[in-house]
């Protein structure tokens, strides 16, 4: 994994931090560009947002992703070239749809070209789906048939992520969770290039989520959602590739990571077809729409789907010792159970809205909403704690190991950029999250330092625990 400008041990951290920093700068600029072009998302009866929002945030995310990969890895590697070429096709398709509008046939054509460009340039395709049914391995046959099947699967994932982009922070958060597990799987399999691509994607998504959490300041648009779907599919196909220099990942593991958007999209399309409607005609039949109708608030719906996505990721990781057909059956059974329970609630009109409203009012009576002056003091105090965390432990360490200075400085810069220094109540969640992330990152670095005071680890553990408890308490109260 040679880099034209970075030492090899700097590449993963530099890619992640660089993608975050670029996304924080480029995403709002792409929002301004969208307003200049008139690429705006206006509310209607199908959508849940109530104001006109710019929808080219995905362009800034794409530029961040491409820039850090080119700067860190160059374009000499065949895998990097294949990934970037496919990404170019899919981002161009999304931009055309965001600015001019494309028919679903033209979008499909762009997605197919992107998948073909990636597969042909990189020499990738799915050779097997594993033993999903318990009757033996399911292979894709000769290479030409394998490429056709792989294109079909990649286009399906692109559309699944595209259609999941229905709530603020939903598609980006789901892909962030999936990319996190993919980065870990890449590291374990020693697939260095795919690990770096996953880290670059994580950084770009984190920078984008700073502006896309509820209520969102901008949307990613099709240029972003199609890029995310393409990236998820490309990394999955790359990790499952047999005959590479790294250990391939079982397809069922990767399928489990992406099961939530894929199975929800399949269910919606089948339901539309059975009802005599066009499978790509938009409606409010997706999982997130139905949770909203049952009485969950916007943020609560997103949190539930985040939790389900994370649970699937944990099952994919910790269930690797089980037979493939057992894991596949368990995932299908989980979704059948969830949709059956939802259908029963809807059929008997057992809406949770009144009960949830009563519960929310009761818990908010306990904790009053802080006024603006109190919020200023809260954010100021948290900011002071953050600065002490970054500076005081460093002063206590006698000597830093070689090559640790730049990663620490980059992490401090990242934390400083993400922290909402002049935040309001709705940004408390991000404030607590950044404080917890700062403790986690610093703990990681201090564990690598041989001569360190014990009180440093005690302070970091204590502050991290308190910030996590405050984060969970905030989510429970508001």
Short mmCIF file of C-alpha atoms in Angstrom, two decimals:
data_model
loop_
_atom_site.label_atom_id
_atom_site.label_comp_id
_atom_site.label_asym_id
_atom_site.label_seq_id
_atom_site.Cartn_x
_atom_site.Cartn_y
_atom_site.Cartn_z
CA UNK A 1 0.00 0.00 0.00
CA UNK A 2 2.60 2.61 -1.05
CA UNK A 3 1.79 6.32 -0.83
CA UNK A 4 3.35 9.09 -2.91
CA UNK A 5 3.54 11.51 0.05
CA UNK A 6 3.01 9.63 3.34
CA UNK A 7 4.90 6.98 5.33
CA UNK A 8 2.96 3.72 5.38
CA UNK A 9 2.11 3.84 9.10
CA UNK A 10 0.59 7.33 8.67
CA UNK A 11 -1.81 6.40 5.86
CA UNK A 12 -4.87 5.10 7.80
CA UNK A 13 -4.96 7.93 10.35
CA UNK A 14 -4.16 10.63 7.79
CA UNK A 15 -6.87 9.37 5.44
CA UNK A 16 -9.54 9.37 8.16
CA UNK A 17 -8.61 12.76 9.62
CA UNK A 18 -8.10 14.30 6.19
CA UNK A 19 -11.50 13.08 4.98
CA UNK A 20 -13.21 14.54 8.06
CA UNK A 21 -11.48 17.91 7.71
CA UNK A 22 -12.20 18.16 3.98
CA UNK A 23 -15.83 17.13 4.40
CA UNK A 24 -16.38 19.71 7.15
CA UNK A 25 -15.19 22.41 4.71
CA UNK A 26 -16.51 21.11 1.37
CA UNK A 27 -19.97 19.90 2.37
CA UNK A 28 -21.36 23.37 3.29
CA UNK A 29 -19.70 24.81 0.16
CA UNK A 30 -21.51 22.22 -1.95
CA UNK A 31 -24.73 23.33 -0.24
CA UNK A 32 -24.10 26.90 -1.39
CA UNK A 33 -23.34 25.59 -4.88
CA UNK A 34 -26.66 23.72 -4.84
CA UNK A 35 -28.58 26.90 -4.04
CA UNK A 36 -26.82 28.70 -6.88
CA UNK A 37 -27.90 25.92 -9.28
CA UNK A 38 -31.38 25.67 -7.82
CA UNK A 39 -30.79 22.05 -6.74
CA UNK A 40 -33.18 22.24 -3.81
CA UNK A 41 -35.40 19.66 -2.14
CA UNK A 42 -38.86 21.10 -1.55
CA UNK A 43 -41.39 19.55 0.87
CA UNK A 44 -44.39 17.56 -0.41
CA UNK A 45 -46.95 15.09 0.96
CA UNK A 46 -44.48 12.17 0.77
CA UNK A 47 -41.51 13.86 2.46
CA UNK A 48 -41.09 14.48 6.16
CA UNK A 49 -39.05 17.71 6.11
CA UNK A 50 -40.93 21.01 6.31
CA UNK A 51 -38.53 23.46 4.63
CA UNK A 52 -36.60 23.75 1.38
CA UNK A 53 -33.10 22.27 1.77
CA UNK A 54 -30.04 22.14 -0.51
CA UNK A 55 -29.44 18.64 -1.86
CA UNK A 56 -25.86 18.55 -3.17
CA UNK A 57 -24.16 17.75 0.13
CA UNK A 58 -23.07 14.46 -1.39
CA UNK A 59 -20.83 16.36 -3.81
CA UNK A 60 -18.67 17.67 -0.96
CA UNK A 61 -18.58 14.19 0.53
CA UNK A 62 -17.49 12.70 -2.82
CA UNK A 63 -14.76 15.30 -3.33
CA UNK A 64 -13.43 14.63 0.18
CA UNK A 65 -13.37 10.88 -0.41
CA UNK A 66 -11.65 11.09 -3.79
CA UNK A 67 -9.12 13.74 -2.72
CA UNK A 68 -7.80 11.85 0.32
CA UNK A 69 -7.56 8.56 -1.60
CA UNK A 70 -5.62 10.15 -4.46
CA UNK A 71 -3.31 12.05 -2.11
CA UNK A 72 -2.71 9.10 0.22
CA UNK A 73 -2.57 6.17 -2.22
CA UNK A 74 -2.16 7.70 -5.66
CA UNK A 75 -3.72 6.02 -8.69
CA UNK A 76 -1.04 3.43 -9.41
CA UNK A 77 -2.87 0.69 -7.55
CA UNK A 78 -5.38 -1.18 -9.72
CA UNK A 79 -7.95 -1.41 -6.94
CA UNK A 80 -7.85 2.33 -6.26
CA UNK A 81 -8.22 3.12 -9.97
CA UNK A 82 -11.18 0.77 -10.28
CA UNK A 83 -12.90 2.22 -7.22
CA UNK A 84 -12.40 5.84 -8.30
CA UNK A 85 -13.53 5.18 -11.88
CA UNK A 86 -16.78 3.60 -10.73
CA UNK A 87 -17.28 6.39 -8.19
CA UNK A 88 -16.89 8.97 -10.97
CA UNK A 89 -19.66 7.35 -13.03
CA UNK A 90 -22.08 7.09 -10.13
CA UNK A 91 -21.47 10.63 -8.80
CA UNK A 92 -21.98 12.05 -12.30
CA UNK A 93 -25.26 10.12 -12.57
CA UNK A 94 -26.40 11.43 -9.21
CA UNK A 95 -25.48 15.01 -10.08
CA UNK A 96 -27.47 14.84 -13.31
CA UNK A 97 -30.47 13.56 -11.39
CA UNK A 98 -30.12 16.21 -8.66
CA UNK A 99 -29.78 19.14 -11.08
CA UNK A 100 -31.79 18.10 -14.15
CA UNK A 101 -33.77 15.03 -13.21
CA UNK A 102 -33.29 11.59 -14.76
CA UNK A 103 -35.72 8.79 -15.47
CA UNK A 104 -35.23 5.59 -13.51
CA UNK A 105 -33.94 3.93 -16.70
CA UNK A 106 -31.17 6.50 -17.12
CA UNK A 107 -30.24 6.18 -13.44
CA UNK A 108 -30.05 2.41 -13.87
CA UNK A 109 -27.79 2.89 -16.87
CA UNK A 110 -25.41 5.08 -14.87
CA UNK A 111 -25.36 2.59 -12.00
CA UNK A 112 -24.68 -0.32 -14.37
CA UNK A 113 -21.82 1.57 -16.02
CA UNK A 114 -20.34 2.38 -12.61
CA UNK A 115 -20.49 -1.27 -11.53
CA UNK A 116 -19.02 -2.48 -14.84
CA UNK A 117 -16.21 0.08 -14.71
CA UNK A 118 -15.28 -1.09 -11.22
CA UNK A 119 -15.48 -4.81 -12.01
CA UNK A 120 -13.68 -4.74 -15.36
CA UNK A 121 -10.92 -2.34 -14.28
CA UNK A 122 -10.29 -4.10 -10.98
CA UNK A 123 -10.88 -7.66 -12.15
CA UNK A 124 -13.47 -8.26 -9.41
CA UNK A 125 -16.66 -10.30 -9.35
CA UNK A 126 -18.52 -12.53 -6.91
CA UNK A 127 -17.52 -16.16 -7.35
CA UNK A 128 -19.76 -17.58 -4.62
CA UNK A 129 -22.52 -16.70 -2.15
CA UNK A 130 -21.48 -19.47 0.24
CA UNK A 131 -23.65 -22.21 1.71
CA UNK A 132 -26.72 -20.04 2.39
CA UNK A 133 -29.36 -22.78 2.22
CA UNK A 134 -27.52 -25.69 3.80
CA UNK A 135 -27.37 -27.72 0.58
CA UNK A 136 -23.87 -26.75 -0.46
CA UNK A 137 -22.02 -23.76 -1.87
CA UNK A 138 -23.91 -21.49 -4.30
CA UNK A 139 -21.46 -20.45 -7.04
CA UNK A 140 -21.99 -17.85 -9.76
CA UNK A 141 -20.67 -20.03 -12.58
CA UNK A 142 -18.28 -18.84 -15.32
CA UNK A 143 -16.72 -15.36 -15.06
CA UNK A 144 -19.09 -13.71 -17.57
CA UNK A 145 -22.11 -14.91 -15.58
CA UNK A 146 -20.43 -13.94 -12.32
CA UNK A 147 -19.92 -10.40 -13.61
CA UNK A 148 -23.59 -10.11 -14.62
CA UNK A 149 -24.74 -11.36 -11.20
CA UNK A 150 -22.31 -9.02 -9.43
CA UNK A 151 -23.56 -6.02 -11.45
CA UNK A 152 -27.12 -6.92 -10.47
CA UNK A 153 -26.14 -7.13 -6.79
CA UNK A 154 -24.21 -3.85 -6.85
CA UNK A 155 -27.05 -1.98 -8.56
CA UNK A 156 -29.43 -3.44 -5.96
CA UNK A 157 -27.29 -2.13 -3.09
CA UNK A 158 -27.01 1.31 -4.73
CA UNK A 159 -30.79 1.58 -4.99
CA UNK A 160 -31.31 0.22 -1.49
CA UNK A 161 -29.11 2.94 0.04
CA UNK A 162 -30.64 5.54 -2.28
CA UNK A 163 -34.17 4.65 -1.13
CA UNK A 164 -33.16 4.58 2.55
CA UNK A 165 -32.24 8.28 2.37
CA UNK A 166 -35.62 9.39 3.71
CA UNK A 167 -34.80 10.95 7.10
CA UNK A 168 -32.13 13.35 8.31
CA UNK A 169 -28.93 11.43 9.00
CA UNK A 170 -30.46 8.02 8.23
CA UNK A 171 -28.61 6.82 5.10
CA UNK A 172 -25.32 8.42 6.17
CA UNK A 173 -25.55 6.94 9.67
CA UNK A 174 -26.43 3.45 8.43
CA UNK A 175 -23.50 3.53 6.00
CA UNK A 176 -21.20 4.86 8.72
CA UNK A 177 -22.02 1.84 10.90
CA UNK A 178 -21.56 -0.57 7.97
CA UNK A 179 -18.27 1.08 6.93
CA UNK A 180 -16.99 0.85 10.51
CA UNK A 181 -17.46 -2.92 10.54
CA UNK A 182 -16.01 -3.18 7.02
CA UNK A 183 -12.89 -1.33 8.16
CA UNK A 184 -12.47 -3.81 11.04
CA UNK A 185 -13.04 -6.77 8.69
CA UNK A 186 -10.51 -5.32 6.25
CA UNK A 187 -7.94 -4.97 9.01
CA UNK A 188 -8.47 -8.53 10.18
CA UNK A 189 -8.23 -9.86 6.61
CA UNK A 190 -5.10 -7.73 5.96
CA UNK A 191 -6.85 -6.06 3.01
CA UNK A 192 -4.94 -2.78 3.36
CA UNK A 193 -6.41 -0.89 0.42
CA UNK A 194 -10.00 -1.74 1.38
CA UNK A 195 -9.29 -0.71 4.96
CA UNK A 196 -8.03 2.69 3.78
CA UNK A 197 -11.06 3.14 1.48
CA UNK A 198 -13.38 2.27 4.40
CA UNK A 199 -11.58 4.75 6.67
CA UNK A 200 -11.80 7.48 4.03
CA UNK A 201 -15.51 6.79 3.72
CA UNK A 202 -15.91 6.92 7.50
CA UNK A 203 -14.18 10.30 7.64
CA UNK A 204 -16.26 11.77 4.81
CA UNK A 205 -19.46 10.50 6.42
CA UNK A 206 -18.53 11.90 9.83
CA UNK A 207 -17.86 15.32 8.35
CA UNK A 208 -21.14 15.18 6.42
CA UNK A 209 -23.17 14.08 9.46
CA UNK A 210 -22.13 17.26 11.23
CA UNK A 211 -24.55 19.09 8.91
CA UNK A 212 -27.06 16.31 8.26
CA UNK A 213 -28.22 15.35 11.76
CA UNK A 214 -31.81 16.31 12.58
CA UNK A 215 -32.87 18.98 11.70
CA UNK A 216 -30.59 18.81 8.65
CA UNK A 217 -29.04 21.92 7.10
CA UNK A 218 -28.59 20.10 3.78
CA UNK A 219 -29.21 16.74 2.10
CA UNK A 220 -26.77 14.51 0.28
CA UNK A 221 -28.98 14.10 -2.81
CA UNK A 222 -28.61 11.24 -5.26
CA UNK A 223 -24.96 12.18 -5.84
CA UNK A 224 -24.32 11.22 -2.22
CA UNK A 225 -26.71 8.31 -1.72
CA UNK A 226 -25.67 6.57 -4.95
CA UNK A 227 -22.00 7.07 -4.02
CA UNK A 228 -22.63 5.52 -0.62
CA UNK A 229 -24.45 2.56 -2.15
CA UNK A 230 -21.69 2.09 -4.72
CA UNK A 231 -18.98 2.32 -2.04
CA UNK A 232 -20.72 -0.21 0.21
CA UNK A 233 -21.15 -2.61 -2.71
CA UNK A 234 -17.60 -2.14 -4.03
CA UNK A 235 -15.96 -2.72 -0.65
CA UNK A 236 -18.17 -5.77 -0.07
CA UNK A 237 -17.30 -7.28 -3.47
CA UNK A 238 -13.61 -6.51 -2.94
CA UNK A 239 -13.50 -8.12 0.50
CA UNK A 240 -15.32 -11.23 -0.77
CA UNK A 241 -12.90 -11.64 -3.68
CA UNK A 242 -11.17 -15.01 -3.75
CA UNK A 243 -7.61 -15.44 -4.95
CA UNK A 244 -6.48 -12.04 -3.66
CA UNK A 245 -3.45 -11.42 -1.47
CA UNK A 246 -5.68 -11.17 1.61
CA UNK A 247 -8.09 -13.53 3.35
CA UNK A 248 -11.56 -13.19 1.74
CA UNK A 249 -14.57 -12.38 3.91
CA UNK A 250 -17.61 -14.64 3.78
CA UNK A 251 -20.40 -13.14 1.63
CA UNK A 252 -22.97 -13.85 4.36
CA UNK A 253 -21.03 -11.59 6.74
CA UNK A 254 -21.10 -8.71 4.27
CA UNK A 255 -24.74 -9.38 3.40
CA UNK A 256 -25.68 -9.25 7.08
CA UNK A 257 -24.04 -5.81 7.41
CA UNK A 258 -26.24 -4.45 4.60
CA UNK A 259 -29.35 -6.52 5.32
CA UNK A 260 -31.45 -3.65 6.71
CA UNK A 261 -31.58 -1.42 3.58
CA UNK A 262 -31.53 -4.38 1.17
CA UNK A 263 -34.41 -6.37 2.73
CA UNK A 264 -36.50 -3.24 3.33
CA UNK A 265 -36.14 -2.22 -0.32
CA UNK A 266 -37.01 -5.73 -1.53
CA UNK A 267 -40.11 -5.79 0.68
CA UNK A 268 -41.28 -2.38 -0.53
CA UNK A 269 -40.80 -3.25 -4.20
CA UNK A 270 -42.59 -6.59 -3.86
CA UNK A 271 -45.46 -4.90 -2.00
CA UNK A 272 -45.81 -2.26 -4.72
CA UNK A 273 -45.78 -4.88 -7.46
CA UNK A 274 -48.43 -7.00 -5.74
CA UNK A 275 -50.58 -3.90 -5.35
CA UNK A 276 -50.32 -3.19 -9.08
CA UNK A 277 -48.11 -0.13 -8.67
CA UNK A 278 -44.78 0.64 -10.32
CA UNK A 279 -41.96 -0.76 -8.11
CA UNK A 280 -40.00 2.52 -8.34
CA UNK A 281 -42.90 4.89 -7.74
CA UNK A 282 -42.23 6.61 -4.37
CA UNK A 283 -44.59 6.18 -1.43
CA UNK A 284 -44.44 5.96 2.38
CA UNK A 285 -44.03 2.21 2.77
CA UNK A 286 -40.42 2.11 3.92
CA UNK A 287 -39.48 0.98 7.41
CA UNK A 288 -38.76 4.52 8.62
CA UNK A 289 -42.10 5.84 7.33
CA UNK A 290 -44.01 3.11 9.16
CA UNK A 291 -42.14 3.74 12.41
CA UNK A 292 -43.09 7.42 12.17
CA UNK A 293 -46.74 6.46 11.67
CA UNK A 294 -46.58 4.29 14.79
CA UNK A 295 -45.74 7.33 16.85
CA UNK A 296 -41.95 7.55 16.99
CA UNK A 297 -40.39 10.96 16.56
CA UNK A 298 -37.93 11.67 13.75
CA UNK A 299 -34.84 11.28 15.90
CA UNK A 300 -36.23 8.25 17.72
CA UNK A 301 -36.92 6.51 14.40
CA UNK A 302 -33.35 7.14 13.26
CA UNK A 303 -31.99 5.90 16.60
CA UNK A 304 -34.02 2.67 16.36
CA UNK A 305 -32.68 1.99 12.86
CA UNK A 306 -29.13 2.81 13.98
CA UNK A 307 -29.51 0.31 16.81
CA UNK A 308 -30.84 -2.37 14.47
CA UNK A 309 -28.00 -1.75 12.01
CA UNK A 310 -25.42 -1.95 14.79
CA UNK A 311 -26.99 -5.17 16.12
CA UNK A 312 -26.71 -6.71 12.64
CA UNK A 313 -23.06 -5.64 12.49
CA UNK A 314 -22.36 -7.25 15.86
CA UNK A 315 -24.10 -10.43 14.75
CA UNK A 316 -22.07 -10.44 11.53
CA UNK A 317 -18.85 -10.11 13.54
CA UNK A 318 -19.50 -12.37 16.53
CA UNK A 319 -21.51 -14.98 14.62
CA UNK A 320 -18.71 -15.97 12.27
CA UNK A 321 -18.26 -19.31 13.98
CA UNK A 322 -21.80 -20.40 13.06
CA UNK A 323 -22.65 -22.18 9.78
CA UNK A 324 -23.47 -19.81 6.92
CA UNK A 325 -26.99 -21.15 6.43
CA UNK A 326 -27.72 -20.65 10.14
CA UNK A 327 -26.72 -16.99 10.00
CA UNK A 328 -28.66 -16.40 6.80
CA UNK A 329 -31.78 -18.01 8.27
CA UNK A 330 -31.42 -16.02 11.52
CA UNK A 331 -31.30 -12.70 9.65
CA UNK A 332 -34.36 -13.58 7.56
CA UNK A 333 -36.22 -14.75 10.69
CA UNK A 334 -35.36 -11.49 12.47
CA UNK A 335 -36.82 -9.37 9.69
CA UNK A 336 -39.91 -11.56 9.33
CA UNK A 337 -40.52 -11.15 13.07
CA UNK A 338 -40.02 -7.38 13.00
CA UNK A 339 -42.33 -6.84 10.02
CA UNK A 340 -44.93 -9.21 11.44
CA UNK A 341 -45.02 -7.26 14.70
CA UNK A 342 -45.30 -4.00 12.78
CA UNK A 343 -48.10 -5.40 10.62
CA UNK A 344 -50.05 -6.46 13.73
CA UNK A 345 -49.73 -2.99 15.25
CA UNK A 346 -50.91 -1.38 12.03
CA UNK A 347 -53.72 -3.88 11.37
CA UNK A 348 -55.29 -3.42 14.80
CA UNK A 349 -54.57 0.33 14.73
CA UNK A 350 -52.45 0.02 17.87
CA UNK A 351 -50.65 3.31 17.37
CA UNK A 352 -48.06 4.11 20.01
CA UNK A 353 -48.37 7.86 19.45
CA UNK A 354 -50.57 8.74 22.47
CA UNK A 355 -48.59 6.55 24.86
CA UNK A 356 -45.28 7.96 23.60
CA UNK A 357 -46.49 11.56 23.85
CA UNK A 358 -47.64 10.95 27.44
CA UNK A 359 -44.30 9.34 28.28
CA UNK A 360 -42.29 12.18 26.70
CA UNK A 361 -44.26 14.80 28.65
CA UNK A 362 -43.76 12.93 31.92
CA UNK A 363 -40.00 12.66 31.50
CA UNK A 364 -39.63 16.30 30.42
CA UNK A 365 -41.42 17.46 33.56
CA UNK A 366 -38.48 16.08 35.53
CA UNK A 367 -35.80 18.02 33.60
CA UNK A 368 -36.55 21.56 32.47
CA UNK A 369 -35.22 22.79 29.15
CA UNK A 370 -32.19 25.03 29.85
CA UNK A 371 -32.36 28.64 28.68
CA UNK A 372 -29.83 30.15 26.26
CA UNK A 373 -27.65 31.59 29.03
CA UNK A 374 -27.44 28.24 30.79
CA UNK A 375 -26.60 26.57 27.48
CA UNK A 376 -23.73 29.01 26.99
CA UNK A 377 -22.32 28.04 30.38
CA UNK A 378 -22.78 24.32 29.65
CA UNK A 379 -20.96 24.45 26.31
CA UNK A 380 -18.26 26.68 27.78
CA UNK A 381 -17.64 24.26 30.65
CA UNK A 382 -17.57 21.28 28.30
CA UNK A 383 -15.19 23.14 25.98
CA UNK A 384 -12.88 23.88 28.92
CA UNK A 385 -12.90 20.22 29.94
CA UNK A 386 -12.11 19.29 26.35
CA UNK A 387 -9.10 21.64 26.25
CA UNK A 388 -7.83 20.28 29.56
CA UNK A 389 -8.17 16.75 28.25
CA UNK A 390 -6.11 17.62 25.19
CA UNK A 391 -3.38 19.63 26.93
CA UNK A 392 -2.95 18.54 30.56
CA UNK A 393 -2.16 14.83 29.99
CA UNK A 394 0.31 15.71 27.24
CA UNK A 395 2.17 17.99 29.64
CA UNK A 396 2.45 15.13 32.13
CA UNK A 397 4.10 12.75 29.67
CA UNK A 398 7.88 13.05 29.65
CA UNK A 399 8.50 11.96 26.08
CA UNK A 400 6.21 10.96 23.23
CA UNK A 401 7.16 7.97 21.09
CA UNK A 402 8.50 8.69 17.64
CA UNK A 403 5.90 9.46 14.93
CA UNK A 404 3.09 9.99 17.48
CA UNK A 405 3.12 13.80 17.31
CA UNK A 406 1.36 14.29 13.94
CA UNK A 407 -1.47 11.78 14.64
CA UNK A 408 -2.11 13.40 18.03
CA UNK A 409 -2.10 16.88 16.52
CA UNK A 410 -4.44 15.75 13.76
CA UNK A 411 -6.81 14.17 16.29
CA UNK A 412 -6.84 17.35 18.37
CA UNK A 413 -7.63 19.38 15.24
CA UNK A 414 -10.44 16.98 14.32
CA UNK A 415 -11.96 17.20 17.80
CA UNK A 416 -11.72 20.98 17.78
CA UNK A 417 -13.48 21.18 14.40
CA UNK A 418 -16.31 18.84 15.34
CA UNK A 419 -17.09 20.32 18.76
CA UNK A 420 -20.06 22.77 18.59
CA UNK A 421 -18.38 25.66 20.42
CA UNK A 422 -21.44 27.94 20.18
CA UNK A 423 -24.07 25.24 20.33
CA UNK A 424 -27.74 25.19 21.26
CA UNK A 425 -29.76 22.56 23.08
CA UNK A 426 -30.24 20.42 19.98
CA UNK A 427 -26.42 20.19 19.65
CA UNK A 428 -25.84 18.86 23.16
CA UNK A 429 -25.91 15.33 21.78
CA UNK A 430 -22.98 16.15 19.48
CA UNK A 431 -21.14 17.89 22.32
CA UNK A 432 -21.34 14.86 24.59
CA UNK A 433 -20.46 12.60 21.65
CA UNK A 434 -17.33 14.60 20.77
CA UNK A 435 -16.26 14.64 24.43
CA UNK A 436 -16.61 10.86 24.60
CA UNK A 437 -14.78 10.44 21.26
CA UNK A 438 -11.92 12.63 22.55
CA UNK A 439 -11.51 10.38 25.59
CA UNK A 440 -11.60 7.26 23.40
CA UNK A 441 -8.98 8.61 20.95
CA UNK A 442 -6.67 9.83 23.70
CA UNK A 443 -6.95 6.51 25.53
CA UNK A 444 -5.91 4.73 22.35
CA UNK A 445 -2.81 6.91 22.02
CA UNK A 446 -1.84 6.79 25.70
CA UNK A 447 -1.96 3.01 25.73
CA UNK A 448 0.95 3.15 23.26
CA UNK A 449 3.07 5.35 25.54
CA UNK A 450 5.37 3.29 27.83
CA UNK A 451 6.03 5.87 30.60
CA UNK A 452 2.74 7.54 31.48
CA UNK A 453 1.23 8.62 34.80
CA UNK A 454 -1.55 6.35 36.04
CA UNK A 455 -3.78 9.34 36.78
CA UNK A 456 -3.92 10.12 33.04
CA UNK A 457 -5.72 6.87 32.28
CA UNK A 458 -7.94 7.31 35.36
CA UNK A 459 -9.01 10.80 34.25
CA UNK A 460 -9.68 9.68 30.68
CA UNK A 461 -11.70 6.65 31.80
CA UNK A 462 -13.69 8.75 34.27
CA UNK A 463 -14.40 11.62 31.88
CA UNK A 464 -15.30 9.20 29.08
CA UNK A 465 -17.69 7.33 31.35
CA UNK A 466 -19.39 10.51 32.59
CA UNK A 467 -19.74 11.91 29.05
CA UNK A 468 -21.26 8.60 27.88
CA UNK A 469 -23.75 8.65 30.76
CA UNK A 470 -24.66 12.27 29.98
CA UNK A 471 -25.14 11.34 26.32
CA UNK A 472 -27.47 8.46 27.21
CA UNK A 473 -29.35 10.61 29.77
CA UNK A 474 -29.88 13.34 27.17
CA UNK A 475 -31.27 10.82 24.69
CA UNK A 476 -33.64 9.49 27.35
CA UNK A 477 -34.93 12.90 28.48
CA UNK A 478 -35.22 14.88 25.22
#
